[in-house]
Amino acid sequence: MILVTGGAGFIGGNFVLDWLQRSEEAVLNVDKLTYAGNLRTLKSLEGNPLHWFARVDINDRPALDVLFARHAPRAVVHFAAESHVDRSIHGPAPFVQTNVVGTFTLLEAVRAYWSCLGADARTAFRFLHVSTDEVFGSLSPDDPQFCEMTPYAPNSPYSATKAASDHLVRAYHHTYGLPTVTIHCSNNYGPYHFPEKLIPLTIIRALAGEPLPVYGDGQNVRDWLYVRDHCSAIRKVLSHGAPGQTYNVGGWNEKTNIEVVQAVCDLLDVLNPKASGSYRDLIAFVADRPGHDRRYAIDARKIEDELGWKPAETFDSGLKKTVQWYLNNQDWVNEVQSGEYRKWVEVNYTQRA
Ligand code: NAD
Ligand code: DAU
């Protein structure tokens, strides 16, 4: 089996669902279930003998040791993290605890387990670290996209802690020979995305008739990738990636934030028209994010050329699927707008308006 951390979150949940649709290999899903973890995402796996769930914090070394001894995974795919930049600005401590100390604790548990495997199993083992393009910092409009050799320049507490975890993973390969691979992916979007992030927030607030907050001038650029394309890249790197290597993953879909919000509004105008006017009428420019990175963009040629990976979705096709998913899954949407979501909207947006 493979062990996945953070498999009740957005990308991890999509990865586990995708994996079990395509593979007979079991998944041990290790997740603390923070506000971002949601077992409802995994509801279709209830009773599936190939899905094992363990509510465990990656900081809990004894619990991790028990899981490794009991289940003997052949690989680890490490998603678990605090993932929201704005939350890292309001309170960085959990980011250091999970992204840095938690990754370190997990690496130590993996090292202890992996060291005791037989020679063939040690060689075949993989630790796949799910990192982000944010560790490379911010691009100017004319800069080339981030490649694997771009120097680290993390700007937010979130990206600084992800960078720290990348360095630990690199060091465990260099020092101990642990067969690690690291992926730096751009902004994901798709089903099961917690509505603190731009696209789901926009969809959910538009449907509720609430203002759609766009930070600053709306001209910051992100490079968007449909989440299932990230999942296919992870499968590809897991099966064919070379130990010690890093791979940048992106969709060649650079968009300004205002373009993204307008695109969501236009889709809703077609799929779920308002009684009068357009959803665009709800757009509201609000105070900017402190230290807001201006532009992210990924050069994905290495994974395309060396491993033959390509995204299946364009931004238009992926966004349409996403908006339709939110319209079709009101139960998930209603449940996720519970206390934690409301509390966050209060914390992050009240003083911005
Ligand atoms: P998410 O916030 O939706 O999910 C994180 C998951 O990790 C949740 O299920 C949460 O319960 C779990 N978790 C948090 N702390 C934990 C702990 N201490 N122990 C065990 N589980 C814990 O995040 P996401 O958007 O799915 O991102 C997953 C990974 O991908 C992260 O490492 C993130 O840095 C990276 N990433 C995200 C994006 C993106 O656009 N969302 C892009 C590139 C990389
Ligand atoms: O690039 C990969 C990263 O993408 C991941 O590592 C992070 O985990 C993920 O959260 C995401 O980070 P961003 O900060 O780019 O995503 P977010 O959805 O929070 O914001 C996208 C852009 O939209 C960003 O420029 C800020 C802006 N924004 C965001 C929110 C929540 C707004 O204008 N208004 C908002 O209300």
Coordinates of C-alpha atoms and ligand atoms in Angstrom, one line a residue:
M1 CA 0.0 0.0 0.0
I2 CA 0.9 3.6 -0.1
L3 CA 0.7 6.0 2.8
V4 CA -0.8 9.5 2.1
T5 CA -0.7 12.3 4.6
G6 CA -3.4 15.0 4.4
G7 CA -5.7 12.9 2.3
A8 CA -8.8 14.5 3.7
G9 CA -7.8 17.9 2.4
F10 CA -8.4 19.4 -1.1
I11 CA -5.6 17.9 -3.2
G12 CA -5.0 14.9 -1.0
G13 CA -8.7 14.0 -1.1
N14 CA -8.8 14.3 -4.9
F15 CA -5.6 12.2 -5.1
V16 CA -7.0 9.4 -2.9
L17 CA -10.3 9.3 -4.8
D18 CA -8.5 9.3 -8.1
W19 CA -6.0 6.7 -7.0
L20 CA -8.7 4.3 -5.9
Q21 CA -10.6 4.8 -9.1
R22 CA -7.5 3.6 -11.1
S23 CA -5.6 1.3 -8.8
E24 CA -6.1 -1.9 -6.8
E25 CA -3.4 -0.7 -4.4
A26 CA -4.6 0.3 -0.9
V27 CA -4.2 3.7 0.6
L28 CA -3.5 4.4 4.2
N29 CA -4.8 8.0 4.7
V30 CA -3.2 9.8 7.6
D31 CA -4.8 13.1 8.5
K32 CA -5.3 15.1 11.6
L33 CA -8.6 16.6 10.4
T34 CA -7.9 20.2 11.0
Y35 CA -10.5 22.7 9.8
A36 CA -9.3 21.9 6.2
G37 CA -9.7 18.1 6.5
N38 CA -13.2 16.8 5.6
L39 CA -14.2 13.2 5.7
R40 CA -17.3 14.0 3.7
T41 CA -15.0 14.4 0.7
L42 CA -14.2 10.7 1.1
K43 CA -17.8 9.5 1.7
S44 CA -17.8 7.5 -1.6
L45 CA -15.0 5.3 -0.1
E46 CA -17.1 4.2 2.9
G47 CA -16.8 0.4 3.1
N48 CA -14.0 0.3 0.5
P49 CA -11.4 -2.2 1.9
L50 CA -8.7 -0.4 0.0
H51 CA -9.1 2.8 2.0
W52 CA -7.7 2.9 5.5
F53 CA -8.1 6.2 7.5
A54 CA -6.1 7.1 10.6
R55 CA -6.7 10.3 12.4
V56 CA -3.1 11.1 13.3
D57 CA -1.1 14.3 13.5
I58 CA 2.2 14.0 11.6
N59 CA 3.8 15.5 14.7
D60 CA 2.9 12.4 16.7
R61 CA 6.0 10.2 16.2
P62 CA 4.8 7.2 18.3
A63 CA 1.6 7.0 16.3
L64 CA 3.5 7.2 13.0
D65 CA 5.8 4.4 14.1
V66 CA 2.8 2.2 14.8
L67 CA 1.3 2.9 11.4
F68 CA 4.6 2.2 9.5
A69 CA 5.1 -1.1 11.5
R70 CA 1.6 -2.2 11.0
H71 CA 1.0 -1.3 7.3
A72 CA 4.5 -1.4 5.7
P73 CA 3.8 1.1 2.9
R74 CA 6.0 1.1 -0.2
A75 CA 5.7 4.8 -0.6
V76 CA 4.7 8.0 1.2
V77 CA 2.9 10.9 -0.6
H78 CA 3.1 13.9 1.8
F79 CA 0.3 16.5 1.3
A80 CA -0.4 17.3 5.0
A81 CA 0.3 21.0 5.6
E82 CA -1.2 24.3 6.7
S83 CA -1.9 25.7 3.2
H84 CA -3.5 29.1 3.3
V85 CA -1.3 32.2 2.9
D86 CA -3.7 34.6 4.6
R87 CA -4.0 32.4 7.6
S88 CA -0.2 32.2 7.8
I89 CA -0.2 36.0 8.0
H90 CA -2.7 36.1 10.8
G91 CA -1.1 33.3 12.7
P92 CA 2.2 31.6 11.5
A93 CA 2.7 29.2 14.5
P94 CA 0.7 26.2 13.2
F95 CA 2.5 26.6 9.9
V96 CA 5.9 26.2 11.6
Q97 CA 4.5 23.3 13.7
T98 CA 3.0 21.2 10.9
N99 CA 5.0 22.2 7.8
V100 CA 8.4 22.3 9.4
V101 CA 8.3 20.2 12.6
G102 CA 5.6 17.9 11.3
T103 CA 7.6 17.2 8.1
F104 CA 10.7 16.6 10.1
T105 CA 8.9 14.2 12.4
L106 CA 7.5 12.3 9.5
L107 CA 10.9 12.2 7.8
E108 CA 12.4 10.7 11.0
A109 CA 9.6 8.1 11.2
V110 CA 10.2 7.3 7.5
R111 CA 13.9 7.1 7.9
A112 CA 13.6 4.6 10.8
Y113 CA 11.2 2.4 8.9
W114 CA 13.0 2.6 5.6
S115 CA 16.4 1.8 7.1
C116 CA 15.1 -1.6 8.3
L117 CA 13.7 -2.6 4.9
G118 CA 15.5 -5.2 2.7
A119 CA 17.8 -3.9 -0.1
D120 CA 15.3 -4.1 -2.9
A121 CA 12.5 -2.6 -0.9
R122 CA 14.8 0.3 0.2
T123 CA 15.6 1.0 -3.5
A124 CA 12.0 0.9 -4.6
F125 CA 10.7 3.0 -1.7
R126 CA 9.7 6.6 -2.5
F127 CA 9.0 9.7 -0.3
L128 CA 7.1 12.1 -2.5
H129 CA 7.0 15.6 -1.1
V130 CA 4.2 17.9 -2.3
S131 CA 5.6 21.4 -2.3
T132 CA 4.5 24.6 -4.0
D133 CA 5.7 27.2 -6.6
E134 CA 5.5 29.8 -3.8
V135 CA 8.9 28.9 -2.5
F136 CA 10.4 30.6 -5.5
G137 CA 8.9 34.0 -4.6
S138 CA 7.4 36.6 -6.9
L139 CA 8.0 37.2 -10.6
S140 CA 7.9 40.5 -12.5
P141 CA 5.7 40.6 -15.6
D142 CA 8.6 39.9 -18.0
D143 CA 10.6 37.4 -15.9
P144 CA 10.8 33.8 -17.3
Q145 CA 8.6 31.2 -15.5
F146 CA 10.0 29.3 -12.4
C147 CA 12.1 26.4 -13.4
E148 CA 13.7 23.7 -11.2
M149 CA 16.9 25.8 -10.9
T150 CA 15.1 29.0 -9.8
P151 CA 16.6 30.1 -6.4
Y152 CA 14.4 29.9 -3.3
A153 CA 12.9 33.3 -2.2
P154 CA 9.8 32.6 -0.1
N155 CA 7.9 35.7 0.9
S156 CA 5.1 34.6 3.2
P157 CA 5.2 32.6 6.5
Y158 CA 3.4 29.9 4.6
S159 CA 6.0 29.7 1.7
A160 CA 8.9 30.0 4.2
T161 CA 7.7 27.0 6.1
K162 CA 7.2 25.0 2.8
A163 CA 10.7 26.0 1.8
A164 CA 12.1 24.8 5.1
S165 CA 10.3 21.4 4.6
D166 CA 11.8 21.2 1.0
H167 CA 15.3 21.7 2.4
L168 CA 14.7 18.9 5.0
V169 CA 13.5 16.5 2.3
R170 CA 16.5 17.4 0.1
A171 CA 18.9 16.8 3.1
Y172 CA 17.4 13.4 3.9
H173 CA 18.1 12.3 0.3
H174 CA 21.6 13.8 0.3
T175 CA 22.6 12.6 3.7
Y176 CA 20.8 9.4 4.3
G177 CA 20.0 8.3 0.7
L178 CA 16.3 8.4 1.3
P179 CA 14.7 8.1 -2.2
T180 CA 12.8 11.4 -2.2
V181 CA 11.1 13.3 -5.1
T182 CA 9.6 16.8 -4.7
I183 CA 6.9 18.4 -6.8
H184 CA 6.5 22.2 -7.0
C185 CA 3.0 22.9 -8.3
S186 CA 1.2 26.1 -9.2
N187 CA -2.3 27.0 -8.0
N188 CA -4.8 24.1 -8.0
Y189 CA -8.6 24.4 -8.4
G190 CA -11.4 21.9 -8.6
P191 CA -13.9 20.0 -6.5
Y192 CA -13.7 19.7 -2.7
H193 CA -11.7 23.0 -2.4
F194 CA -12.2 24.7 1.0
P195 CA -13.8 28.1 0.3
E196 CA -11.1 30.2 1.9
K197 CA -9.2 30.1 -1.4
L198 CA -10.0 32.4 -4.3
I199 CA -12.0 30.2 -6.7
P200 CA -14.3 28.3 -4.3
L201 CA -14.7 31.5 -2.2
T202 CA -15.9 33.3 -5.3
I203 CA -18.3 30.6 -6.3
I204 CA -19.8 30.2 -2.9
R205 CA -20.2 33.9 -2.2
A206 CA -21.6 34.6 -5.6
L207 CA -24.3 32.0 -5.1
A208 CA -25.1 33.6 -1.7
G209 CA -25.3 37.1 -3.3
E210 CA -22.3 38.3 -1.2
P211 CA -19.5 40.7 -2.3
L212 CA -16.6 39.0 -4.2
P213 CA -13.4 40.3 -2.6
V214 CA -10.5 41.0 -4.9
Y215 CA -7.3 42.0 -3.2
G216 CA -5.5 45.2 -4.3
D217 CA -5.8 46.0 -8.0
G218 CA -6.7 42.4 -9.1
Q219 CA -3.7 42.3 -11.4
N220 CA -1.7 39.6 -9.4
V221 CA -1.1 36.6 -11.6
R222 CA -1.4 32.9 -10.7
D223 CA -0.9 29.9 -13.0
W224 CA -3.9 27.6 -12.6
L225 CA -4.0 23.8 -12.8
Y226 CA -7.0 21.6 -12.5
V227 CA -6.5 19.4 -9.4
R228 CA -6.9 16.1 -11.2
D229 CA -4.0 17.1 -13.5
H230 CA -1.8 17.6 -10.4
C231 CA -2.9 14.1 -9.2
S232 CA -1.8 12.6 -12.6
A233 CA 1.6 14.4 -12.3
I234 CA 2.0 13.0 -8.8
R235 CA 1.3 9.5 -10.0
K236 CA 3.8 10.0 -12.8
V237 CA 6.5 11.3 -10.6
L238 CA 5.8 8.5 -8.1
S239 CA 6.2 5.8 -10.7
H240 CA 8.9 7.3 -12.9
G241 CA 10.6 10.2 -11.1
A242 CA 14.3 9.9 -10.3
P243 CA 15.2 9.9 -6.6
G244 CA 16.6 13.3 -5.5
Q245 CA 14.9 15.1 -8.3
T246 CA 12.4 18.0 -8.2
Y247 CA 9.7 18.6 -10.8
N248 CA 7.8 21.8 -11.5
V249 CA 4.1 21.2 -12.4
G250 CA 1.8 23.8 -13.9
G251 CA -0.9 24.3 -16.5
W252 CA 0.6 27.1 -18.6
N253 CA -2.5 29.1 -17.6
E254 CA -1.4 32.5 -16.3
K255 CA -4.4 34.6 -15.3
T256 CA -4.8 37.8 -13.4
N257 CA -7.1 37.4 -10.3
I258 CA -9.7 39.7 -11.8
E259 CA -9.8 37.6 -15.0
V260 CA -10.4 34.5 -12.8
V261 CA -13.2 36.1 -10.8
Q262 CA -14.8 37.4 -13.9
A263 CA -14.6 34.0 -15.6
V264 CA -16.3 32.4 -12.6
C265 CA -19.1 35.1 -12.7
D266 CA -19.6 34.5 -16.5
L267 CA -19.9 30.8 -16.0
L268 CA -22.5 31.3 -13.2
D269 CA -24.4 33.7 -15.4
V270 CA -24.9 30.9 -17.9
L271 CA -25.2 27.9 -15.5
N272 CA -27.2 29.5 -12.7
P273 CA -28.5 33.0 -14.0
K274 CA -29.5 35.6 -11.5
A275 CA -33.0 37.1 -11.6
S276 CA -31.4 40.3 -12.9
G277 CA -27.9 41.6 -13.7
S278 CA -24.6 39.7 -13.7
Y279 CA -22.6 38.1 -10.9
R280 CA -19.9 40.5 -12.0
D281 CA -21.9 43.2 -10.2
L282 CA -20.8 41.7 -6.9
I283 CA -17.1 42.2 -7.5
A284 CA -15.5 44.4 -4.8
F285 CA -11.9 45.5 -4.6
V286 CA -10.6 45.3 -1.0
A287 CA -7.4 46.0 0.9
D288 CA -4.4 44.0 -0.4
R289 CA -2.7 41.0 1.2
P290 CA 0.4 42.1 3.0
G291 CA 3.5 41.1 1.0
H292 CA 1.3 39.9 -1.8
D293 CA 3.4 38.0 -4.4
R294 CA 2.7 39.7 -7.8
R295 CA 3.1 36.8 -10.2
Y296 CA 3.7 33.0 -10.2
A297 CA 4.3 31.0 -13.4
I298 CA 5.6 27.5 -13.9
D299 CA 7.9 26.2 -16.6
A300 CA 6.7 22.6 -16.7
R301 CA 9.0 21.4 -19.5
K302 CA 11.1 19.1 -17.3
I303 CA 8.2 16.9 -16.3
E304 CA 6.8 17.1 -19.8
D305 CA 10.0 16.2 -21.6
E306 CA 11.4 13.6 -19.1
L307 CA 8.3 11.9 -17.9
G308 CA 5.8 12.6 -20.7
W309 CA 3.2 14.3 -18.4
K310 CA 0.8 16.9 -19.8
P311 CA -2.3 18.4 -18.2
A312 CA -5.6 17.1 -19.6
E313 CA -7.7 20.2 -18.9
T314 CA -7.5 23.7 -20.2
F315 CA -8.5 26.6 -17.8
D316 CA -11.9 26.9 -19.5
S317 CA -12.7 23.2 -19.4
G318 CA -11.5 22.8 -15.8
L319 CA -13.2 25.9 -14.5
K320 CA -16.5 24.9 -16.1
K321 CA -16.2 21.4 -14.4
T322 CA -15.4 23.1 -11.1
V323 CA -18.3 25.6 -11.1
Q324 CA -20.7 22.8 -12.2
W325 CA -19.4 20.6 -9.4
Y326 CA -20.2 23.3 -6.8
L327 CA -23.7 23.7 -8.2
N328 CA -24.3 19.9 -8.1
N329 CA -22.9 19.3 -4.6
Q330 CA -24.9 21.6 -2.3
D331 CA -24.6 19.1 0.6
W332 CA -20.8 19.4 0.7
V333 CA -21.0 23.1 0.1
N334 CA -23.5 23.7 2.9
E335 CA -21.6 21.6 5.4
V336 CA -18.3 23.3 4.7
Q337 CA -19.8 26.7 5.4
S338 CA -20.1 25.8 9.0
G339 CA -18.5 27.6 12.0
E340 CA -14.8 27.6 10.9
Y341 CA -15.6 29.1 7.5
R342 CA -17.8 31.9 9.0
K343 CA -15.2 32.6 11.7
W344 CA -12.5 33.0 9.0
V345 CA -14.6 35.3 6.9
E346 CA -15.0 37.5 10.0
V347 CA -11.2 37.4 10.7
N348 CA -10.0 38.0 7.2
Y349 CA -12.5 40.3 5.5
T350 CA -14.2 42.5 8.1
Q351 CA -11.4 45.0 8.2
R352 CA -10.6 44.7 4.5
A353 CA -13.8 46.1 3.1
Ligands
NAD1 P1 -5.6 21.7 2.5 O1 -5.4 22.7 3.5 O2 -6.9 21.6 1.7 O3 -5.4 20.2 3.2 C1 -4.4 20.0 4.1 C2 -4.8 18.6 4.8 O4 -3.7 18.3 5.7 C3 -6.1 18.7 5.6 O5 -6.8 17.5 5.4 C4 -5.6 18.7 7.1 O6 -6.5 18.1 8.0 C5 -4.3 18.0 7.0 N1 -3.3 18.3 8.0 C6 -3.0 19.6 8.4 N2 -2.1 19.5 9.4 C7 -1.9 18.2 9.7 C8 -1.1 17.5 10.6 N3 -0.3 18.2 11.5 N4 -1.1 16.2 10.6 C9 -1.9 15.5 9.7 N5 -2.7 16.1 8.8 C10 -2.7 17.5 8.8 O7 -4.3 21.7 1.5 P2 -4.3 21.5 -0.1 O8 -4.6 22.7 -0.8 O9 -4.9 20.2 -0.3 O10 -2.7 21.3 -0.2 C11 -2.1 20.0 0.0 C12 -0.6 20.2 -0.2 O11 -0.3 20.7 -1.5 C13 0.1 21.2 0.8 O12 1.3 20.6 1.2 C14 0.3 22.4 0.0 O13 1.4 23.2 0.5 C15 0.5 21.9 -1.4 N6 0.1 22.7 -2.5 C16 -1.1 23.2 -2.6 C17 -1.5 24.0 -3.8 C18 -2.9 24.5 -3.9 O14 -3.1 25.3 -4.9 N7 -3.8 24.2 -3.0 C19 -0.6 24.2 -4.8 C20 0.7 23.6 -4.7 C21 1.0 22.9 -3.5
DAU2 O1 0.8 28.7 -5.9 C1 0.5 27.6 -5.1 C2 -0.3 28.0 -3.9 O2 -1.6 28.5 -4.3 C3 -0.4 27.0 -2.8 O3 0.9 26.7 -2.3 C4 -1.2 27.4 -1.7 O4 -1.4 26.4 -0.7 C5 -2.6 27.9 -2.2 O5 -3.4 28.4 -1.2 C6 -2.4 28.9 -3.3 O6 -1.9 30.2 -2.8 P1 -2.5 31.6 -3.2 O7 -2.2 32.5 -2.2 O8 -2.0 31.9 -4.6 O9 -4.1 31.2 -3.3 P2 -5.4 32.0 -2.9 O10 -6.6 31.2 -3.5 O11 -5.4 32.3 -1.4 O12 -5.3 33.3 -3.7 C7 -5.1 33.4 -5.1 C8 -5.0 34.8 -5.5 O13 -6.2 35.5 -5.3 C9 -3.9 35.6 -4.7 O14 -3.2 36.5 -5.5 C10 -4.7 36.3 -3.7 C11 -6.0 36.6 -4.4 N1 -7.2 36.6 -3.5 C12 -7.4 35.6 -2.6 C13 -8.5 35.6 -1.8 C14 -8.7 34.4 -0.8 C15 -8.1 37.6 -3.6 O15 -8.0 38.5 -4.4 N2 -9.2 37.6 -2.8 C16 -9.5 36.6 -1.9 O16 -10.5 36.7 -1.1

